[in-house]
Amino acid sequence: MATEFSVIDVTDHRGAVIEPVWLARAEAVHRQLRSGLPADYAGRLAEVFANGARMSVAAEGEAVRGVAVWRLIENTYEGRRLYVDDLVTDQAQRSRGVGRALLGHMERRARQQACDVLALDSGTQRGDAHRFYFREGMVIPAFCFGKRLK
């Protein structure tokens, strides 16, 4: 039997934190994907939110089971897209439907915002995540290239 998770928007449509308790609860799970986040987690996320990102969490009771950081982007090759910066499920909670709940929330949000595409990037080493994305109907439409500047 699948567990039902509540998906809670931590930020509003402007990026203001409307659920500070859930932001604090999200930190430990978020760091499982982004261990390099600075000690001032809330301060760094405030900067990210000020530049267009939003956050949603999957909760079970008062526990955060997954985190999604996302944004709306307009570009010339896809049109309007909901781009997921980070999608992470607590390692101890994998294969329980947390990722599916968050990705489903992202898809519903994208459709509400008249997006043409739901997109994310995933590190080449994350094979388990890739299998999950394929199962959820995602495809690889292009390669993503990058060059570190710092």
mmCIF file with all atom_site columns, C-alpha atoms in Angstrom:
data_model
loop_
_atom_site.group_PDB
_atom_site.id
_atom_site.type_symbol
_atom_site.label_atom_id
_atom_site.label_alt_id
_atom_site.label_comp_id
_atom_site.label_asym_id
_atom_site.label_entity_id
_atom_site.label_seq_id
_atom_site.pdbx_PDB_ins_code
_atom_site.Cartn_x
_atom_site.Cartn_y
_atom_site.Cartn_z
_atom_site.occupancy
_atom_site.B_iso_or_equiv
_atom_site.pdbx_formal_charge
_atom_site.auth_seq_id
_atom_site.auth_comp_id
_atom_site.auth_asym_id
_atom_site.auth_atom_id
_atom_site.pdbx_PDB_model_num
ATOM 1   C CA . MET A 1 1   ? 0.000  0.000  0.000   1.00 0.00 ? 1   MET A CA 1
ATOM 2   C CA . ALA A 1 2   ? 1.454  3.368  -1.054  1.00 0.00 ? 2   ALA A CA 1
ATOM 3   C CA . THR A 1 3   ? 1.993  5.982  1.617   1.00 0.00 ? 3   THR A CA 1
ATOM 4   C CA . GLU A 1 4   ? 0.419  9.376  1.079   1.00 0.00 ? 4   GLU A CA 1
ATOM 5   C CA . PHE A 1 5   ? 2.806  12.281 1.479   1.00 0.00 ? 5   PHE A CA 1
ATOM 6   C CA . SER A 1 6   ? 1.766  15.880 1.906   1.00 0.00 ? 6   SER A CA 1
ATOM 7   C CA . VAL A 1 7   ? 3.554  18.255 -0.436  1.00 0.00 ? 7   VAL A CA 1
ATOM 8   C CA . ILE A 1 8   ? 4.055  21.630 1.195   1.00 0.00 ? 8   ILE A CA 1
ATOM 9   C CA . ASP A 1 9   ? 5.161  24.770 -0.599  1.00 0.00 ? 9   ASP A CA 1
ATOM 10  C CA . VAL A 1 10  ? 7.851  26.390 1.560   1.00 0.00 ? 10  VAL A CA 1
ATOM 11  C CA . THR A 1 11  ? 7.905  29.548 -0.581  1.00 0.00 ? 11  THR A CA 1
ATOM 12  C CA . ASP A 1 12  ? 5.205  31.613 -2.218  1.00 0.00 ? 12  ASP A CA 1
ATOM 13  C CA . HIS A 1 13  ? 5.086  32.640 -5.895  1.00 0.00 ? 13  HIS A CA 1
ATOM 14  C CA . ARG A 1 14  ? 7.534  35.505 -5.199  1.00 0.00 ? 14  ARG A CA 1
ATOM 15  C CA . GLY A 1 15  ? 10.073 33.317 -3.402  1.00 0.00 ? 15  GLY A CA 1
ATOM 16  C CA . ALA A 1 16  ? 9.238  34.550 0.100   1.00 0.00 ? 16  ALA A CA 1
ATOM 17  C CA . VAL A 1 17  ? 9.550  31.839 2.744   1.00 0.00 ? 17  VAL A CA 1
ATOM 18  C CA . ILE A 1 18  ? 6.051  31.206 4.045   1.00 0.00 ? 18  ILE A CA 1
ATOM 19  C CA . GLU A 1 19  ? 6.880  28.017 5.963   1.00 0.00 ? 19  GLU A CA 1
ATOM 20  C CA . PRO A 1 20  ? 10.126 28.688 7.902   1.00 0.00 ? 20  PRO A CA 1
ATOM 21  C CA . VAL A 1 21  ? 9.672  25.609 10.091  1.00 0.00 ? 21  VAL A CA 1
ATOM 22  C CA . TRP A 1 22  ? 9.544  23.396 6.995   1.00 0.00 ? 22  TRP A CA 1
ATOM 23  C CA . LEU A 1 23  ? 12.604 25.167 5.539   1.00 0.00 ? 23  LEU A CA 1
ATOM 24  C CA . ALA A 1 24  ? 14.541 24.294 8.701   1.00 0.00 ? 24  ALA A CA 1
ATOM 25  C CA . ARG A 1 25  ? 13.273 20.700 8.611   1.00 0.00 ? 25  ARG A CA 1
ATOM 26  C CA . ALA A 1 26  ? 14.315 20.367 4.951   1.00 0.00 ? 26  ALA A CA 1
ATOM 27  C CA . GLU A 1 27  ? 17.978 21.123 5.570   1.00 0.00 ? 27  GLU A CA 1
ATOM 28  C CA . ALA A 1 28  ? 19.165 17.630 6.591   1.00 0.00 ? 28  ALA A CA 1
ATOM 29  C CA . VAL A 1 29  ? 17.491 15.967 3.608   1.00 0.00 ? 29  VAL A CA 1
ATOM 30  C CA . HIS A 1 30  ? 18.625 18.673 1.169   1.00 0.00 ? 30  HIS A CA 1
ATOM 31  C CA . ARG A 1 31  ? 22.238 18.258 2.341   1.00 0.00 ? 31  ARG A CA 1
ATOM 32  C CA . GLN A 1 32  ? 22.101 14.591 1.301   1.00 0.00 ? 32  GLN A CA 1
ATOM 33  C CA . LEU A 1 33  ? 22.193 15.882 -2.282  1.00 0.00 ? 33  LEU A CA 1
ATOM 34  C CA . ARG A 1 34  ? 23.980 19.202 -1.750  1.00 0.00 ? 34  ARG A CA 1
ATOM 35  C CA . SER A 1 35  ? 26.552 18.569 0.974   1.00 0.00 ? 35  SER A CA 1
ATOM 36  C CA . GLY A 1 36  ? 28.460 21.708 -0.046  1.00 0.00 ? 36  GLY A CA 1
ATOM 37  C CA . LEU A 1 37  ? 25.726 24.086 1.065   1.00 0.00 ? 37  LEU A CA 1
ATOM 38  C CA . PRO A 1 38  ? 27.134 26.629 3.554   1.00 0.00 ? 38  PRO A CA 1
ATOM 39  C CA . ALA A 1 39  ? 26.491 26.537 7.311   1.00 0.00 ? 39  ALA A CA 1
ATOM 40  C CA . ASP A 1 40  ? 23.989 29.392 6.868   1.00 0.00 ? 40  ASP A CA 1
ATOM 41  C CA . TYR A 1 41  ? 21.504 27.211 5.019   1.00 0.00 ? 41  TYR A CA 1
ATOM 42  C CA . ALA A 1 42  ? 18.550 29.584 5.392   1.00 0.00 ? 42  ALA A CA 1
ATOM 43  C CA . GLY A 1 43  ? 20.656 32.543 4.262   1.00 0.00 ? 43  GLY A CA 1
ATOM 44  C CA . ARG A 1 44  ? 21.920 30.733 1.161   1.00 0.00 ? 44  ARG A CA 1
ATOM 45  C CA . LEU A 1 45  ? 18.446 29.539 0.255   1.00 0.00 ? 45  LEU A CA 1
ATOM 46  C CA . ALA A 1 46  ? 17.121 33.095 0.671   1.00 0.00 ? 46  ALA A CA 1
ATOM 47  C CA . GLU A 1 47  ? 19.627 34.173 -2.013  1.00 0.00 ? 47  GLU A CA 1
ATOM 48  C CA . VAL A 1 48  ? 18.543 31.334 -4.295  1.00 0.00 ? 48  VAL A CA 1
ATOM 49  C CA . PHE A 1 49  ? 14.865 32.182 -3.750  1.00 0.00 ? 49  PHE A CA 1
ATOM 50  C CA . ALA A 1 50  ? 15.570 35.872 -4.465  1.00 0.00 ? 50  ALA A CA 1
ATOM 51  C CA . ASN A 1 51  ? 16.902 34.765 -7.854  1.00 0.00 ? 51  ASN A CA 1
ATOM 52  C CA . GLY A 1 52  ? 13.783 32.876 -8.886  1.00 0.00 ? 52  GLY A CA 1
ATOM 53  C CA . ALA A 1 53  ? 13.880 29.527 -7.106  1.00 0.00 ? 53  ALA A CA 1
ATOM 54  C CA . ARG A 1 54  ? 11.020 28.077 -5.092  1.00 0.00 ? 54  ARG A CA 1
ATOM 55  C CA . MET A 1 55  ? 10.913 25.123 -2.673  1.00 0.00 ? 55  MET A CA 1
ATOM 56  C CA . SER A 1 56  ? 8.438  22.352 -1.936  1.00 0.00 ? 56  SER A CA 1
ATOM 57  C CA . VAL A 1 57  ? 8.850  19.467 0.495   1.00 0.00 ? 57  VAL A CA 1
ATOM 58  C CA . ALA A 1 58  ? 7.228  16.063 0.790   1.00 0.00 ? 58  ALA A CA 1
ATOM 59  C CA . ALA A 1 59  ? 6.223  15.493 4.392   1.00 0.00 ? 59  ALA A CA 1
ATOM 60  C CA . GLU A 1 60  ? 5.040  12.565 6.414   1.00 0.00 ? 60  GLU A CA 1
ATOM 61  C CA . GLY A 1 61  ? 3.666  13.853 9.686   1.00 0.00 ? 61  GLY A CA 1
ATOM 62  C CA . GLU A 1 62  ? 6.189  16.451 10.798  1.00 0.00 ? 62  GLU A CA 1
ATOM 63  C CA . ALA A 1 63  ? 9.145  14.842 9.001   1.00 0.00 ? 63  ALA A CA 1
ATOM 64  C CA . VAL A 1 64  ? 10.533 15.987 5.655   1.00 0.00 ? 64  VAL A CA 1
ATOM 65  C CA . ARG A 1 65  ? 10.952 12.970 3.391   1.00 0.00 ? 65  ARG A CA 1
ATOM 66  C CA . GLY A 1 66  ? 11.939 14.838 0.214   1.00 0.00 ? 66  GLY A CA 1
ATOM 67  C CA . VAL A 1 67  ? 12.882 18.272 -1.096  1.00 0.00 ? 67  VAL A CA 1
ATOM 68  C CA . ALA A 1 68  ? 12.380 19.960 -4.471  1.00 0.00 ? 68  ALA A CA 1
ATOM 69  C CA . VAL A 1 69  ? 13.905 23.294 -5.447  1.00 0.00 ? 69  VAL A CA 1
ATOM 70  C CA . TRP A 1 70  ? 12.519 24.577 -8.726  1.00 0.00 ? 70  TRP A CA 1
ATOM 71  C CA . ARG A 1 71  ? 11.976 27.635 -10.922 1.00 0.00 ? 71  ARG A CA 1
ATOM 72  C CA . LEU A 1 72  ? 10.108 28.831 -13.987 1.00 0.00 ? 72  LEU A CA 1
ATOM 73  C CA . ILE A 1 73  ? 12.248 29.682 -17.011 1.00 0.00 ? 73  ILE A CA 1
ATOM 74  C CA . GLU A 1 74  ? 11.470 30.987 -20.489 1.00 0.00 ? 74  GLU A CA 1
ATOM 75  C CA . ASN A 1 75  ? 13.908 30.140 -23.254 1.00 0.00 ? 75  ASN A CA 1
ATOM 76  C CA . THR A 1 76  ? 14.039 30.105 -27.035 1.00 0.00 ? 76  THR A CA 1
ATOM 77  C CA . TYR A 1 77  ? 14.272 26.365 -27.607 1.00 0.00 ? 77  TYR A CA 1
ATOM 78  C CA . GLU A 1 78  ? 11.610 24.987 -25.270 1.00 0.00 ? 78  GLU A CA 1
ATOM 79  C CA . GLY A 1 79  ? 9.393  27.898 -24.373 1.00 0.00 ? 79  GLY A CA 1
ATOM 80  C CA . ARG A 1 80  ? 8.170  27.972 -20.796 1.00 0.00 ? 80  ARG A CA 1
ATOM 81  C CA . ARG A 1 81  ? 9.700  25.316 -18.567 1.00 0.00 ? 81  ARG A CA 1
ATOM 82  C CA . LEU A 1 82  ? 9.554  24.338 -14.952 1.00 0.00 ? 82  LEU A CA 1
ATOM 83  C CA . TYR A 1 83  ? 13.137 23.479 -14.128 1.00 0.00 ? 83  TYR A CA 1
ATOM 84  C CA . VAL A 1 84  ? 13.919 21.409 -11.037 1.00 0.00 ? 84  VAL A CA 1
ATOM 85  C CA . ASP A 1 85  ? 17.267 22.487 -9.548  1.00 0.00 ? 85  ASP A CA 1
ATOM 86  C CA . ASP A 1 86  ? 17.220 19.828 -6.823  1.00 0.00 ? 86  ASP A CA 1
ATOM 87  C CA . LEU A 1 87  ? 15.056 16.777 -6.220  1.00 0.00 ? 87  LEU A CA 1
ATOM 88  C CA . VAL A 1 88  ? 16.134 14.609 -3.308  1.00 0.00 ? 88  VAL A CA 1
ATOM 89  C CA . THR A 1 89  ? 14.496 11.911 -1.213  1.00 0.00 ? 89  THR A CA 1
ATOM 90  C CA . ASP A 1 90  ? 15.790 11.090 2.253   1.00 0.00 ? 90  ASP A CA 1
ATOM 91  C CA . GLN A 1 91  ? 18.100 8.101  1.757   1.00 0.00 ? 91  GLN A CA 1
ATOM 92  C CA . ALA A 1 92  ? 16.250 6.126  4.433   1.00 0.00 ? 92  ALA A CA 1
ATOM 93  C CA . GLN A 1 93  ? 12.920 6.744  2.664   1.00 0.00 ? 93  GLN A CA 1
ATOM 94  C CA . ARG A 1 94  ? 13.738 5.754  -0.914  1.00 0.00 ? 94  ARG A CA 1
ATOM 95  C CA . SER A 1 95  ? 11.337 3.555  -2.904  1.00 0.00 ? 95  SER A CA 1
ATOM 96  C CA . ARG A 1 96  ? 8.337  4.607  -0.803  1.00 0.00 ? 96  ARG A CA 1
ATOM 97  C CA . GLY A 1 97  ? 6.843  7.041  -3.315  1.00 0.00 ? 97  GLY A CA 1
ATOM 98  C CA . VAL A 1 98  ? 8.409  10.266 -2.021  1.00 0.00 ? 98  VAL A CA 1
ATOM 99  C CA . GLY A 1 99  ? 10.122 11.125 -5.305  1.00 0.00 ? 99  GLY A CA 1
ATOM 100 C CA . ARG A 1 100 ? 6.975  10.258 -7.248  1.00 0.00 ? 100 ARG A CA 1
ATOM 101 C CA . ALA A 1 101 ? 4.917  12.571 -4.983  1.00 0.00 ? 101 ALA A CA 1
ATOM 102 C CA . LEU A 1 102 ? 7.350  15.454 -5.490  1.00 0.00 ? 102 LEU A CA 1
ATOM 103 C CA . LEU A 1 103 ? 7.744  14.927 -9.229  1.00 0.00 ? 103 LEU A CA 1
ATOM 104 C CA . GLY A 1 104 ? 3.956  14.675 -9.577  1.00 0.00 ? 104 GLY A CA 1
ATOM 105 C CA . HIS A 1 105 ? 3.615  17.962 -7.695  1.00 0.00 ? 105 HIS A CA 1
ATOM 106 C CA . MET A 1 106 ? 6.179  19.544 -10.016 1.00 0.00 ? 106 MET A CA 1
ATOM 107 C CA . GLU A 1 107 ? 4.283  18.292 -13.077 1.00 0.00 ? 107 GLU A CA 1
ATOM 108 C CA . ARG A 1 108 ? 0.958  19.621 -11.771 1.00 0.00 ? 108 ARG A CA 1
ATOM 109 C CA . ARG A 1 109 ? 2.598  22.951 -10.992 1.00 0.00 ? 109 ARG A CA 1
ATOM 110 C CA . ALA A 1 110 ? 4.116  23.066 -14.496 1.00 0.00 ? 110 ALA A CA 1
ATOM 111 C CA . ARG A 1 111 ? 0.739  22.398 -16.094 1.00 0.00 ? 111 ARG A CA 1
ATOM 112 C CA . GLN A 1 112 ? -0.905 25.088 -13.920 1.00 0.00 ? 112 GLN A CA 1
ATOM 113 C CA . GLN A 1 113 ? 1.756  27.537 -15.108 1.00 0.00 ? 113 GLN A CA 1
ATOM 114 C CA . ALA A 1 114 ? 1.181  26.626 -18.776 1.00 0.00 ? 114 ALA A CA 1
ATOM 115 C CA . CYS A 1 115 ? 4.685  25.193 -19.123 1.00 0.00 ? 115 CYS A CA 1
ATOM 116 C CA . ASP A 1 116 ? 5.740  23.350 -22.241 1.00 0.00 ? 116 ASP A CA 1
ATOM 117 C CA . VAL A 1 117 ? 8.352  21.260 -20.447 1.00 0.00 ? 117 VAL A CA 1
ATOM 118 C CA . LEU A 1 118 ? 9.229  19.846 -17.028 1.00 0.00 ? 118 LEU A CA 1
ATOM 119 C CA . ALA A 1 119 ? 13.008 19.497 -16.896 1.00 0.00 ? 119 ALA A CA 1
ATOM 120 C CA . LEU A 1 120 ? 15.898 18.696 -14.581 1.00 0.00 ? 120 LEU A CA 1
ATOM 121 C CA . ASP A 1 121 ? 19.550 17.776 -14.788 1.00 0.00 ? 121 ASP A CA 1
ATOM 122 C CA . SER A 1 122 ? 20.993 14.788 -12.950 1.00 0.00 ? 122 SER A CA 1
ATOM 123 C CA . GLY A 1 123 ? 24.645 14.014 -12.325 1.00 0.00 ? 123 GLY A CA 1
ATOM 124 C CA . THR A 1 124 ? 26.040 11.296 -14.556 1.00 0.00 ? 124 THR A CA 1
ATOM 125 C CA . GLN A 1 125 ? 26.925 9.185  -11.498 1.00 0.00 ? 125 GLN A CA 1
ATOM 126 C CA . ARG A 1 126 ? 23.308 9.010  -10.227 1.00 0.00 ? 126 ARG A CA 1
ATOM 127 C CA . GLY A 1 127 ? 22.192 5.793  -11.943 1.00 0.00 ? 127 GLY A CA 1
ATOM 128 C CA . ASP A 1 128 ? 19.393 5.011  -9.473  1.00 0.00 ? 128 ASP A CA 1
ATOM 129 C CA . ALA A 1 129 ? 17.936 8.494  -9.979  1.00 0.00 ? 129 ALA A CA 1
ATOM 130 C CA . HIS A 1 130 ? 18.113 8.061  -13.753 1.00 0.00 ? 130 HIS A CA 1
ATOM 131 C CA . ARG A 1 131 ? 16.186 4.796  -13.616 1.00 0.00 ? 131 ARG A CA 1
ATOM 132 C CA . PHE A 1 132 ? 13.538 6.574  -11.529 1.00 0.00 ? 132 PHE A CA 1
ATOM 133 C CA . TYR A 1 133 ? 13.264 9.482  -14.017 1.00 0.00 ? 133 TYR A CA 1
ATOM 134 C CA . PHE A 1 134 ? 12.911 7.076  -16.942 1.00 0.00 ? 134 PHE A CA 1
ATOM 135 C CA . ARG A 1 135 ? 10.187 5.149  -15.072 1.00 0.00 ? 135 ARG A CA 1
ATOM 136 C CA . GLU A 1 136 ? 8.386  8.463  -14.553 1.00 0.00 ? 136 GLU A CA 1
ATOM 137 C CA . GLY A 1 137 ? 8.344  9.122  -18.315 1.00 0.00 ? 137 GLY A CA 1
ATOM 138 C CA . MET A 1 138 ? 11.248 11.525 -18.568 1.00 0.00 ? 138 MET A CA 1
ATOM 139 C CA . VAL A 1 139 ? 13.664 11.389 -21.505 1.00 0.00 ? 139 VAL A CA 1
ATOM 140 C CA . ILE A 1 140 ? 17.090 12.796 -22.288 1.00 0.00 ? 140 ILE A CA 1
ATOM 141 C CA . PRO A 1 141 ? 16.450 15.406 -25.014 1.00 0.00 ? 141 PRO A CA 1
ATOM 142 C CA . ALA A 1 142 ? 19.965 16.898 -24.985 1.00 0.00 ? 142 ALA A CA 1
ATOM 143 C CA . PHE A 1 143 ? 23.343 16.808 -23.313 1.00 0.00 ? 143 PHE A CA 1
ATOM 144 C CA . CYS A 1 144 ? 24.093 19.489 -20.749 1.00 0.00 ? 144 CYS A CA 1
ATOM 145 C CA . PHE A 1 145 ? 27.587 20.959 -20.985 1.00 0.00 ? 145 PHE A CA 1
ATOM 146 C CA . GLY A 1 146 ? 29.244 23.101 -18.363 1.00 0.00 ? 146 GLY A CA 1
ATOM 147 C CA . LYS A 1 147 ? 32.561 24.674 -17.532 1.00 0.00 ? 147 LYS A CA 1
ATOM 148 C CA . ARG A 1 148 ? 33.533 25.453 -13.934 1.00 0.00 ? 148 ARG A CA 1
ATOM 149 C CA . LEU A 1 149 ? 34.511 29.092 -13.487 1.00 0.00 ? 149 LEU A CA 1
ATOM 150 C CA . LYS A 1 150 ? 35.195 29.034 -9.733  1.00 0.00 ? 150 LYS A CA 1
#
